[in-house]
Coordinates of C-alpha atoms and ligand atoms in Angstrom, one line a residue:
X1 CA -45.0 34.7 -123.3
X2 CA -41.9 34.7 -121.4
X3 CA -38.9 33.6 -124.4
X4 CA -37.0 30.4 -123.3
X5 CA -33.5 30.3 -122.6
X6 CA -32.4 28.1 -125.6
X7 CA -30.7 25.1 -123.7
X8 CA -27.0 24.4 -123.9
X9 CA -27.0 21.5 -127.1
X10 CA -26.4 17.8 -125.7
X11 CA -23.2 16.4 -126.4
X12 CA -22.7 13.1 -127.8
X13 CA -21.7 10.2 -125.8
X14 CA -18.6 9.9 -127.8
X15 CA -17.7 13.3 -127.1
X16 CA -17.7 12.4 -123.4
X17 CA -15.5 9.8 -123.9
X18 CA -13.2 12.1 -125.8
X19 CA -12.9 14.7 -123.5
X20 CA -12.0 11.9 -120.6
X21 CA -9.3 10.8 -123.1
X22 CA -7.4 13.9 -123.8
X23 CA -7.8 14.6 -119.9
X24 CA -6.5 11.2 -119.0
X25 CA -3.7 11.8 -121.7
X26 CA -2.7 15.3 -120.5
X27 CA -2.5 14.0 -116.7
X28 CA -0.2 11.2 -118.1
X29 CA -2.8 8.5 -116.9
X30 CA -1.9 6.3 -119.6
X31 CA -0.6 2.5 -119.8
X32 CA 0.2 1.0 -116.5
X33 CA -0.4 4.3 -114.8
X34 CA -4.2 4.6 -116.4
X35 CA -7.0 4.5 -113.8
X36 CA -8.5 1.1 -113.4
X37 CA -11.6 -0.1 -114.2
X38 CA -13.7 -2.7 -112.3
X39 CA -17.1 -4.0 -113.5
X40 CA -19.1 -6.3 -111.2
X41 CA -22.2 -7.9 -113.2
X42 CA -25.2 -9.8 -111.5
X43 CA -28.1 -11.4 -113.5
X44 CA -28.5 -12.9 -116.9
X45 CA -26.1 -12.7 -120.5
X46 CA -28.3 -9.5 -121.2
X47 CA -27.0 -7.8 -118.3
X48 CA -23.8 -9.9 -119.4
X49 CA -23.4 -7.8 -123.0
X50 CA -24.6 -4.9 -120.8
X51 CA -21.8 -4.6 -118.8
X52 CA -19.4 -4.9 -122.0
X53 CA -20.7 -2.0 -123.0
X54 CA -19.9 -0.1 -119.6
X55 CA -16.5 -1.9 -119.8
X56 CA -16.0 -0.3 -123.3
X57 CA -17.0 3.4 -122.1
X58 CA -14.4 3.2 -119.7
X59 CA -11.6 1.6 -121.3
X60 CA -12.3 4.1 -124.6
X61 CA -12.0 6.5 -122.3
X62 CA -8.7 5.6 -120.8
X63 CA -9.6 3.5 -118.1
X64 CA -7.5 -0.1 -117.3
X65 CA -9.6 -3.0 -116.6
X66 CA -8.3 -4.6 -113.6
X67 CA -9.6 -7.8 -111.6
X68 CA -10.3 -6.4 -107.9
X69 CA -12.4 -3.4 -106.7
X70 CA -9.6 -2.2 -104.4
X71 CA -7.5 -1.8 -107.6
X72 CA -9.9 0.4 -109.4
X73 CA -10.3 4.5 -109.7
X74 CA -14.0 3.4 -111.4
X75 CA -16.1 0.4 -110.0
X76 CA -19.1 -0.1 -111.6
X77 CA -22.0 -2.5 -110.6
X78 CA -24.7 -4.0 -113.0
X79 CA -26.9 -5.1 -111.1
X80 CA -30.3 -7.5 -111.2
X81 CA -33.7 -7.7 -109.9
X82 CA -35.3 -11.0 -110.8
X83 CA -35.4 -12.6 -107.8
X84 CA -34.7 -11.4 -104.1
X85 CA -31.7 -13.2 -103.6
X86 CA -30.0 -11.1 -106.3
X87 CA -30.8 -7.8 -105.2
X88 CA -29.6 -9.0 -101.8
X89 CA -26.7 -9.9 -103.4
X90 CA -25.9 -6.7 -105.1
X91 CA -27.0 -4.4 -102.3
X92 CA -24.5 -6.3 -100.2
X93 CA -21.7 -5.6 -102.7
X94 CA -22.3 -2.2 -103.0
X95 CA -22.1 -2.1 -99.0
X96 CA -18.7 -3.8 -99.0
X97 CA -17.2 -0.7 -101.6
X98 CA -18.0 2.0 -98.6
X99 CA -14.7 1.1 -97.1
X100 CA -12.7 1.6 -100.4
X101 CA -14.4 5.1 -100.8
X102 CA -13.7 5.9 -97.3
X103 CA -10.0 5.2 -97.8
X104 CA -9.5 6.9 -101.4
X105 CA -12.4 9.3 -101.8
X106 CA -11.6 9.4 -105.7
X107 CA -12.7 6.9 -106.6
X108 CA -16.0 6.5 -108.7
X109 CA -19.0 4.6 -107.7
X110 CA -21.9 4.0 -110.3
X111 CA -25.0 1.8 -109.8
X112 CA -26.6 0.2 -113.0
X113 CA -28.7 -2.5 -114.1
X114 CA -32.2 -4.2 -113.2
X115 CA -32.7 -3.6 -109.5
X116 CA -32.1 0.3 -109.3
X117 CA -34.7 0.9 -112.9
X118 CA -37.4 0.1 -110.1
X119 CA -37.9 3.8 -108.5
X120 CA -37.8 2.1 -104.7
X121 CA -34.6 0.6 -105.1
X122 CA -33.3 3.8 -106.6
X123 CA -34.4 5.9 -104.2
X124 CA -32.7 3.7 -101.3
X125 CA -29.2 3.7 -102.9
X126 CA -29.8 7.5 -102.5
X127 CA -30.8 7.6 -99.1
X128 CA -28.9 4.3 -97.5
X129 CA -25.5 4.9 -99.9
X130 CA -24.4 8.4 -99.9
X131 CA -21.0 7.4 -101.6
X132 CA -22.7 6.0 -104.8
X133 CA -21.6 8.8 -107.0
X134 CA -24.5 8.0 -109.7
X135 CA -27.1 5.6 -110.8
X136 CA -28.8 5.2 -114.0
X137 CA -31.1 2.4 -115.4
X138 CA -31.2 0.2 -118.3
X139 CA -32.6 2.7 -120.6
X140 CA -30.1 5.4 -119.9
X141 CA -26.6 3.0 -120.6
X142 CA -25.9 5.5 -123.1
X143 CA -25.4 8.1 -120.3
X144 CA -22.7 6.6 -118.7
X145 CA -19.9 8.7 -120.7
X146 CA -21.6 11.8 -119.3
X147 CA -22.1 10.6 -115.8
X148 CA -18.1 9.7 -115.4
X149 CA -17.4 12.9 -117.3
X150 CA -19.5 14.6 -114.5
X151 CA -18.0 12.7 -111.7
X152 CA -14.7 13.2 -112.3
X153 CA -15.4 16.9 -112.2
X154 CA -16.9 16.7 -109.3
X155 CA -20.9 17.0 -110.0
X156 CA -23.1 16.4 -107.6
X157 CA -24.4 12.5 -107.4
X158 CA -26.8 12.0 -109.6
X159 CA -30.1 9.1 -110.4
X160 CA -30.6 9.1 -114.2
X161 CA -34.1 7.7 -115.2
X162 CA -35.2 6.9 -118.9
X163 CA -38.9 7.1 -117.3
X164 CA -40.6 5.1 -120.1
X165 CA -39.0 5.7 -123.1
X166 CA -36.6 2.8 -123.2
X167 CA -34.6 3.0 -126.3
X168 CA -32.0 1.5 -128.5
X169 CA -28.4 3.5 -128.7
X170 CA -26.2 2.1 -131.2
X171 CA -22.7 2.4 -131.6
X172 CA -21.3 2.1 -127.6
X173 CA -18.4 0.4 -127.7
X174 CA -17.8 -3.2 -126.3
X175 CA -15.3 -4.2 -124.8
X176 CA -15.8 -8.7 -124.7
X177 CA -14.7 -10.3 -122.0
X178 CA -13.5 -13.2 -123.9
X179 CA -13.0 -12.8 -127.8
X180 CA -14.1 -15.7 -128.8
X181 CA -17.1 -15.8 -127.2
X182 CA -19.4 -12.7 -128.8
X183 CA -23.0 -11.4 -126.9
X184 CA -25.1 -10.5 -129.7
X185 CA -28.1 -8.1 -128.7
X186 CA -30.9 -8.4 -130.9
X187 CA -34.2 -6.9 -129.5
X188 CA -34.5 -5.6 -125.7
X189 CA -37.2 -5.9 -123.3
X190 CA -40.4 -8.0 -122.9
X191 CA -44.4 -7.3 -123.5
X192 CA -45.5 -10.5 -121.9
X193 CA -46.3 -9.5 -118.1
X194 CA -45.8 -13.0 -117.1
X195 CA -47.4 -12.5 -113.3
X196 CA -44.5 -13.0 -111.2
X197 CA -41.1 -11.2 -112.9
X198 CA -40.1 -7.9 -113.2
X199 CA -38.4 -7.8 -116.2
X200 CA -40.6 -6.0 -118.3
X201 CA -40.7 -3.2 -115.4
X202 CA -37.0 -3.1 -115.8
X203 CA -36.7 -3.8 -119.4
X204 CA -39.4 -1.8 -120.7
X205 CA -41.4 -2.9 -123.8
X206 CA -40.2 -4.9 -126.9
X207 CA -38.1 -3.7 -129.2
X208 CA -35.7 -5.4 -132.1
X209 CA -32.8 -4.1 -133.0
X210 CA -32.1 -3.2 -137.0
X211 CA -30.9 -6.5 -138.8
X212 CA -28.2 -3.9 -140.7
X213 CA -26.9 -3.5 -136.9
X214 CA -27.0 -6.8 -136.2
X215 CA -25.3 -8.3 -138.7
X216 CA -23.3 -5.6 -139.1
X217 CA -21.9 -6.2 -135.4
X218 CA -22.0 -10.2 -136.0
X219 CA -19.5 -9.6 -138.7
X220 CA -17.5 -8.1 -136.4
X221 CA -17.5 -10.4 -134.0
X222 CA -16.1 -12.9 -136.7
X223 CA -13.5 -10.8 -137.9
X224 CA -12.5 -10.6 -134.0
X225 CA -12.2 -14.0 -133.7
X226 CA -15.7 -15.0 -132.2
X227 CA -15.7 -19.1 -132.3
X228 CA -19.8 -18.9 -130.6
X229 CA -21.9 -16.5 -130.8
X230 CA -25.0 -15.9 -128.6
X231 CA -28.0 -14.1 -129.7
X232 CA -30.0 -12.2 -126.7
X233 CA -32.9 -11.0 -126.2
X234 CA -35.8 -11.4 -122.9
X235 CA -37.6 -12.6 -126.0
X236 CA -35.1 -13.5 -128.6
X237 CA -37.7 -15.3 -130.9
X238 CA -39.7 -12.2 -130.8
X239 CA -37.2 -10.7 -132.4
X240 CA -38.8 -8.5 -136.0
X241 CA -42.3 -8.5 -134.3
X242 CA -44.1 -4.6 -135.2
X243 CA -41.1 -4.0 -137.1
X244 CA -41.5 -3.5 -141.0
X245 CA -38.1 -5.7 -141.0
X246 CA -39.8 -8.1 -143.1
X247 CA -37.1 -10.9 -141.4
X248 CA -38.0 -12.7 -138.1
X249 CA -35.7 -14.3 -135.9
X250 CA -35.0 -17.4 -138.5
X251 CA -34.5 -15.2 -141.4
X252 CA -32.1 -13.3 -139.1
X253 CA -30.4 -16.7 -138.4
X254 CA -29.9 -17.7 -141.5
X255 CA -28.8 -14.4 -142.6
X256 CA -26.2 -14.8 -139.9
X257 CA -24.5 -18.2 -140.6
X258 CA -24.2 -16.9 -144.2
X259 CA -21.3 -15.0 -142.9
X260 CA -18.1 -17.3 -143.6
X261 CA -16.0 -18.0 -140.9
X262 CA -16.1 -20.9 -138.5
X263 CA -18.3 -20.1 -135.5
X264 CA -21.1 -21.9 -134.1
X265 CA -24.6 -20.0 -133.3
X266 CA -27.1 -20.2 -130.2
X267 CA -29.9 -18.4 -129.6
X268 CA -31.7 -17.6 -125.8
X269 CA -34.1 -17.1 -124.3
X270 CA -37.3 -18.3 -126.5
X271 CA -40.8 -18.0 -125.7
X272 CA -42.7 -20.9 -126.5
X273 CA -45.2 -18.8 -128.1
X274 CA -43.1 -17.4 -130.7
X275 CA -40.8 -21.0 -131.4
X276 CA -42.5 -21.5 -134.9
X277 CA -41.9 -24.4 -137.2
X278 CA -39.8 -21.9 -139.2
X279 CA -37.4 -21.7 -136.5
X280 CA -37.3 -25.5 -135.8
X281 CA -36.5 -26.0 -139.4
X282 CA -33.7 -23.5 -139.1
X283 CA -32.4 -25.7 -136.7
X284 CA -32.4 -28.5 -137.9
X285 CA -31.1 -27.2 -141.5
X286 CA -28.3 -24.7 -140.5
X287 CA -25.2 -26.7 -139.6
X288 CA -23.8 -23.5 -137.2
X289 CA -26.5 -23.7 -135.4
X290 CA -26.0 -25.2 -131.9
X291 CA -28.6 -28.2 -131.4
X292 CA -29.7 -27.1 -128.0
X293 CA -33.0 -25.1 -127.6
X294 CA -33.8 -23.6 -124.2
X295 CA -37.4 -23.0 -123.9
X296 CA -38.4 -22.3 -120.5
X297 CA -42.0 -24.1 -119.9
X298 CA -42.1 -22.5 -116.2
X299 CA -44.9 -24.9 -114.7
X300 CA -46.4 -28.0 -116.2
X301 CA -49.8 -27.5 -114.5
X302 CA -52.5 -25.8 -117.1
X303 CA -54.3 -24.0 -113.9
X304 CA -50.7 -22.6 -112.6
X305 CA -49.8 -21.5 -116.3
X306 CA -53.1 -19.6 -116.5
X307 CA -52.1 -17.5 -113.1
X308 CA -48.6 -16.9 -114.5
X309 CA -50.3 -15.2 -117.6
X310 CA -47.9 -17.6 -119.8
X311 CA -50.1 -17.9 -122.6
X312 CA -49.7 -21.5 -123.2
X313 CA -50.8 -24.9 -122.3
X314 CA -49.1 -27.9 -121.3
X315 CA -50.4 -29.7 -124.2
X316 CA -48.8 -26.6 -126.6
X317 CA -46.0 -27.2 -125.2
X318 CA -45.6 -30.6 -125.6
X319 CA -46.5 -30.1 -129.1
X320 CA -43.8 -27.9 -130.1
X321 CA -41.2 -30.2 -127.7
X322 CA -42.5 -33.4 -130.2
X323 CA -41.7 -31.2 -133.3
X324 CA -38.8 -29.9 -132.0
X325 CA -37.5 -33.8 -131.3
X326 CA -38.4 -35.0 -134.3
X327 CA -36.9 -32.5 -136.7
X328 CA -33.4 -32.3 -134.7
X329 CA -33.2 -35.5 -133.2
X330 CA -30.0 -35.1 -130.8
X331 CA -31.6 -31.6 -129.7
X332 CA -30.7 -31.2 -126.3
X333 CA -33.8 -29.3 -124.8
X334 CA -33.3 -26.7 -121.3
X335 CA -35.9 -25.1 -119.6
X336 CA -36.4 -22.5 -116.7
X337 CA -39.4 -23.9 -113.9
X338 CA -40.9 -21.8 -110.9
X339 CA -41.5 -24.1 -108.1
X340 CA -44.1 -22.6 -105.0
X341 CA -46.0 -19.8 -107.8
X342 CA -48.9 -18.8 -105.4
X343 CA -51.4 -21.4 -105.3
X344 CA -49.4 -24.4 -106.7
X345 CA -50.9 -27.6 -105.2
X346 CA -49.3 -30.8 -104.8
X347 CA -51.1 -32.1 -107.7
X348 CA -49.8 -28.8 -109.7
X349 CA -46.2 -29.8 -108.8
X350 CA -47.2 -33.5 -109.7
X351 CA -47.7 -32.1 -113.0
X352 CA -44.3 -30.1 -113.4
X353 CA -42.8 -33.6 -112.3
X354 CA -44.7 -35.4 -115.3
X355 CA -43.4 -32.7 -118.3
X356 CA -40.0 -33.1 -116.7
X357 CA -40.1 -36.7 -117.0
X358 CA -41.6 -36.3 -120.6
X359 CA -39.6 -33.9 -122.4
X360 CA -35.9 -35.1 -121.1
X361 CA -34.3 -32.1 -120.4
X362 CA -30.6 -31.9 -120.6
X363 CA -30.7 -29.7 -117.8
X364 CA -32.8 -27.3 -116.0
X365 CA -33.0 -24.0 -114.4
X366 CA -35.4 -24.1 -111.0
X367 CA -36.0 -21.6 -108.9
X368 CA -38.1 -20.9 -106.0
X369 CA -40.9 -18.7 -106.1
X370 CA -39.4 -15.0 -104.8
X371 CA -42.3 -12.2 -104.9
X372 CA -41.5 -9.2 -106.6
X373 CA -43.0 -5.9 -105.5
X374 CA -45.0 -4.6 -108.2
X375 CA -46.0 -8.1 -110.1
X376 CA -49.3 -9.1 -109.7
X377 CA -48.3 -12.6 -108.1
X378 CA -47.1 -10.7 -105.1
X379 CA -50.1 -10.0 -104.0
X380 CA -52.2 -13.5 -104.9
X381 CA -53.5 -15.6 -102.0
X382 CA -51.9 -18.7 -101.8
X383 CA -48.6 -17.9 -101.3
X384 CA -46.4 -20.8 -100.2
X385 CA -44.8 -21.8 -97.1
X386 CA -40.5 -22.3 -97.6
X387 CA -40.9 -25.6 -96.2
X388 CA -43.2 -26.5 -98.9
X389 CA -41.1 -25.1 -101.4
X390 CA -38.0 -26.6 -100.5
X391 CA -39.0 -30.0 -100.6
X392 CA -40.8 -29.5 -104.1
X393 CA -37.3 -27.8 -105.1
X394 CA -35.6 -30.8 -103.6
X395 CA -37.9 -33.4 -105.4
X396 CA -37.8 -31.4 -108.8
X397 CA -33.6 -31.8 -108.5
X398 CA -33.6 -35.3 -107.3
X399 CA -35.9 -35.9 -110.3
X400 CA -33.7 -33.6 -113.0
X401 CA -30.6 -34.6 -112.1
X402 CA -31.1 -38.4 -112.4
X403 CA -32.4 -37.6 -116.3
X404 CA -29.5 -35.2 -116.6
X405 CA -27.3 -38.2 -115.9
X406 CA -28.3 -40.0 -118.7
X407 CA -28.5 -37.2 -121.2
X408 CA -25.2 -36.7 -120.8
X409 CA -24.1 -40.3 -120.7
X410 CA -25.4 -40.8 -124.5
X411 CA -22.3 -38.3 -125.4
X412 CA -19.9 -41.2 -124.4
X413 CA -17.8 -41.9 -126.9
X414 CA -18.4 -39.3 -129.7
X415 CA -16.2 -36.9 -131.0
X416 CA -16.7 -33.0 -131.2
X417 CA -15.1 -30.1 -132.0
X418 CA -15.1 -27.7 -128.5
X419 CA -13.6 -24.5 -127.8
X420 CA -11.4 -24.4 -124.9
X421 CA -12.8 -21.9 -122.3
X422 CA -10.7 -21.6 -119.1
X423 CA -8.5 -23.8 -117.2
X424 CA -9.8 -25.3 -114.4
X425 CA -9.4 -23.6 -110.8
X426 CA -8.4 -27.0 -109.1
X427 CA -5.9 -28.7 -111.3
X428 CA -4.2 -26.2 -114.2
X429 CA -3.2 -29.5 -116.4
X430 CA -7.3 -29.3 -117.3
X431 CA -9.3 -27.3 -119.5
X432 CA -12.2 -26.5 -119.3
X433 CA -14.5 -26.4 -122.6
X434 CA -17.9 -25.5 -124.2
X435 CA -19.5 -27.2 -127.4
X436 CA -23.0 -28.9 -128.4
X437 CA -24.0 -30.6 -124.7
X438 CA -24.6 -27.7 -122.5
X439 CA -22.9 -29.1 -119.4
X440 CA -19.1 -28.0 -119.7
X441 CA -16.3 -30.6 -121.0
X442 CA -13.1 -31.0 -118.7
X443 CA -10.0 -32.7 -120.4
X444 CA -6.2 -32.8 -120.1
X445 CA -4.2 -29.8 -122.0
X446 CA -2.7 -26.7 -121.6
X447 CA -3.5 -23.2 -121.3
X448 CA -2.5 -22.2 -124.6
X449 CA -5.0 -23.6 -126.5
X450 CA -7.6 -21.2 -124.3
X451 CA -9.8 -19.7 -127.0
X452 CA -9.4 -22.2 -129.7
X453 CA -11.1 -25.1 -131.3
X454 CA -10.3 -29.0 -129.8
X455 CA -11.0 -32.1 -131.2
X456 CA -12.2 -33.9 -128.2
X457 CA -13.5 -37.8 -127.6
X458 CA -15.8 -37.6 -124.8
X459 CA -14.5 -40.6 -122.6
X460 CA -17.0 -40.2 -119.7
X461 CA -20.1 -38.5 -117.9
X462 CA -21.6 -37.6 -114.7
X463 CA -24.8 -34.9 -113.5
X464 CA -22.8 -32.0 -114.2
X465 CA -19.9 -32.4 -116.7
X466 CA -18.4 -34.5 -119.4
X467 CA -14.7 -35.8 -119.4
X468 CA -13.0 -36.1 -122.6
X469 CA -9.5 -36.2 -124.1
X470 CA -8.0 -34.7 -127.0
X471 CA -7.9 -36.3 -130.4
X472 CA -5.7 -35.5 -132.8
Ligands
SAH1 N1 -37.6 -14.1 -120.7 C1 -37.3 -15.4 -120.2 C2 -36.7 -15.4 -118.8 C3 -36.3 -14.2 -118.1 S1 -36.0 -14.3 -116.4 C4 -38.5 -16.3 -120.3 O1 -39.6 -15.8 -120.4 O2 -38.3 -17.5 -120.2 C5 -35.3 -15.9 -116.1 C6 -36.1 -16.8 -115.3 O3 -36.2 -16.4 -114.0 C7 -37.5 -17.1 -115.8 O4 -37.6 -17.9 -116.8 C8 -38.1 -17.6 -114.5 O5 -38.1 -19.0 -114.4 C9 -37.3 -17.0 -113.4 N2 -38.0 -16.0 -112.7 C10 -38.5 -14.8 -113.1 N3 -39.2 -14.2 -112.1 C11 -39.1 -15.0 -111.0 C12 -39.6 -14.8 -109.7 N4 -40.3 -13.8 -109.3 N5 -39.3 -15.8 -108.8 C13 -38.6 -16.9 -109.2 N6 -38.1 -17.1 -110.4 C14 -38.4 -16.1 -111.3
SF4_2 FE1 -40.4 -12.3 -117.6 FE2 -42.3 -13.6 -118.8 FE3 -41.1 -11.6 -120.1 FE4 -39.8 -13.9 -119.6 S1 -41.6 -13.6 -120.9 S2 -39.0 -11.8 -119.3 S3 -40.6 -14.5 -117.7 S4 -42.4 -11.5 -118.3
F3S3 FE1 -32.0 -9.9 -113.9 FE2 -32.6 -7.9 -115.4 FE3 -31.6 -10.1 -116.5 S1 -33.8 -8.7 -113.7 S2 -32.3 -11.7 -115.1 S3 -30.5 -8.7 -115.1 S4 -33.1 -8.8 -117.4

């Protein structure tokens, strides 16, 4: 047997990041004259928290954030692959960069995200974008430090693939866009195989993180400052499944709000199968919990639901929706709905129409139908025409937004505690801000109070926001 060349021992991402740092330093790259960093992020508050993390790399490194591409030695891209429209989206953006390569060849182009973990779409940023220095999926975040460390030594472009083995790398730094708002990762990935999406192609399978980690990082965030906190996960309620945790996602709550500080707590996104009573008591009981539960029902139409592998029934869901009412009554309820799945009849869609009408939302999500190569539903029979779509989309939002009206309307009058988020684009006198309804809050004040709590009286209501004014 021939004796193998022992390999060269992999360095730690941190050690990347140090040797970018005293490189940066000895160049004299720091303060105004660091590089800059730019990250553009498509897709959901996963991809969100995702994109912290690339922030953090960079800035650890040495790297400035700054606010346009054209600034930046390092542009980064997360991108995402749930729907057509957003990888046409993201492939578009990655076009529009060619010209600042062209013009400053230093500068650093890396692809992450959703869209390039599926092997076609990585393989056509290699062919179609020459100037994309490297790309690397979900699994392989933890990579980053070495791929910049590479680049800026000039290594040849690289496509970094975690094949199967998704993992969990703790200890990347984050850099949050806003401090007191905190991400808060719990478990990654999806088993479910819901027909038509192509997250768990891009997510790989379920896994939680360790509660020590989590709250260990949720402490953090309140020390920092964090006024709400989200928990993610594709599957946040699955969080703890196969683990020998011994804590599921309410445990993990209430373990959470333990920690003192004054901060309010979501949670997103639940699958119905997993939204237990436990976690409706938790609720209901836990007074930092935010009353708003999104649980996406997807279709209301049993045959439809069947198709999309959902593992539920109308009726099941309507069960948990009547619990869920009854133990917080002022829940507001969201949901995510597919409209044109392959196969949906017009009685089908009737059906979505009823639940809709049933279970109140405060507001939904709809989306048309996009096929995903690779998902089973791409390749049903049935699939249906745009025209029929459109209308359906355009009945389901006539339908929604009339009921959103009037969910909002039943705010009139009440005072709440909200945290002031940004001011507004169109008149800087307002503020915009975030609290229990889950449409935003505009009222008069100024910028300084960005970040912080408000007393608010909510003073009016339309489809889409809430007016208040501040109370003292
Ligand atoms: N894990 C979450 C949602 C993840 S994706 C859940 O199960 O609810 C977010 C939403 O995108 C989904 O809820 C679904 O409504 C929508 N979606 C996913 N794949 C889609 C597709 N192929 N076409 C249109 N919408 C899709
Ligand atoms: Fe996609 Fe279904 Fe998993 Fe949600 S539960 S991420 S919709 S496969
Ligand atoms: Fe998109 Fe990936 Fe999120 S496909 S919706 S960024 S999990």
């Amino acid at each position: 047997m021939i004796p193998q060349k022992p390999k060269a021992p992999e360095l730690h991402f941190s050690e990347y990041i140090s040797s970018v740092r005293s490189k940066l330093i000895s160049e004299g790259k720091t303060g105004d004259n660091a590089p800059g960093v730019y990250v553009r992020t498509f897709g959901c508050q996963q991809n969100e928290a995702d994109s912290e993390r690339m922030m953090g790399v960079a800035i650890s490194m040495g790297y400035r954030k700054v606010e346009a591409p054209e600034e930046a030695k390092l542009i980064l891209v997360n991108t995402c692959a749930v729907r057509e429209h957003a990888e046409k989206k993201a492939l578009s953006i990655i076009g529009s960069y060619k010209h600042i390569k062209d013009s400053d060849s230093e500068v650093i182009i890396g692809v992450g995200g959703c869209m390039v973990t599926q092997g076609h779409r990585a393989d056509k940023l290699k062919m179609s974008y020459p100037y994309v220095n490297f790309v690397f999926d979900t699994g392989s975040l933890h990579k980053l430090p070495e791929l910049i460390c590479g680049a800026l030594q000039g290594s040849p472009r690289r496509i970094v693939s975690c094949g199967d083995s998704f993992s969990i790398t703790e200890g990347i730094p984050i850099a949050s866009e806003k401090s007191y708002r905190g991400w808060l990762s719990v478990m990654y990935g999806c088993n479910n195989f819901c027909s038509y999406c192509i997250v768990p192609y891009t997510r790989g399978r379920e896994r939680s993180r360790h509660p020590d980690a989590i709250l260990a990082e949720a402490r953090e965030l309140v020390r920092g400052g964090a006024l709400d906190i989200t928990l993610l996960g594709q599957n946040v309620n699955s969080f703890g499944n196969g683990t020998d945790f011994g804590m599921d996602i309410s445990d993990l709550i209430r373990e959470i709000c333990k920690i003192p500080g004054d901060f309010r707590l979501r949670f997103m996104t639940s699958h119905p199968k997993d939204a237990s009573d436990k976690l409706i008591a938790v609720m209901a009981e836990e007074e930092k919990v935010v009353p708003h539960f999104h649980l996406p029902i997807q279709s209301g139409s049993d045959d439809v639901l069947r198709r999309m592998n959902r593992k539920y029934s109308s009726a099941d869901y309507m069960r948990i929706i009547e619990k869920l009412k009854a133990a917080v009554p002022d829940v507001s309820i969201t949901s995510d709905i597919i409209v044109g799945f392959p196969g949906e009849t017009d009685a089908d869609f009737e059906d979505t129409l009823k639940i809709i009408r049933e279970v109140e939302y405060d507001m939904i999500f709809s989306f048309i139908y996009s096929p995903r190569t690779g998902t089973p539903a791409a390749t049903m029979e049935g699939q249906i025409p745009k025209e029929v779509s459109n209308e359906r989309y355009e009945r389901l939002l006539e339908l929604q937004n009339d009921i959103s009206l009037s969910r909002n309307k039943r705010f009139i009058g009440r005072e709440m505690t909200v945290i002031a988020d940004e001011v507004s684009r169109t008149d800087k006198n307002m503020l915009t801000g975030r609290g229990d309804p889950v449409r935003p809050i505009h009222f008069a004040g100024s910028s300084d109070l960005i970040g912080k709590n408000v007393r608010v009286k909510i003073t009016d209501a339309d489809t889409f926001s809430l007016r208040a004014e501040i109370i003292l």
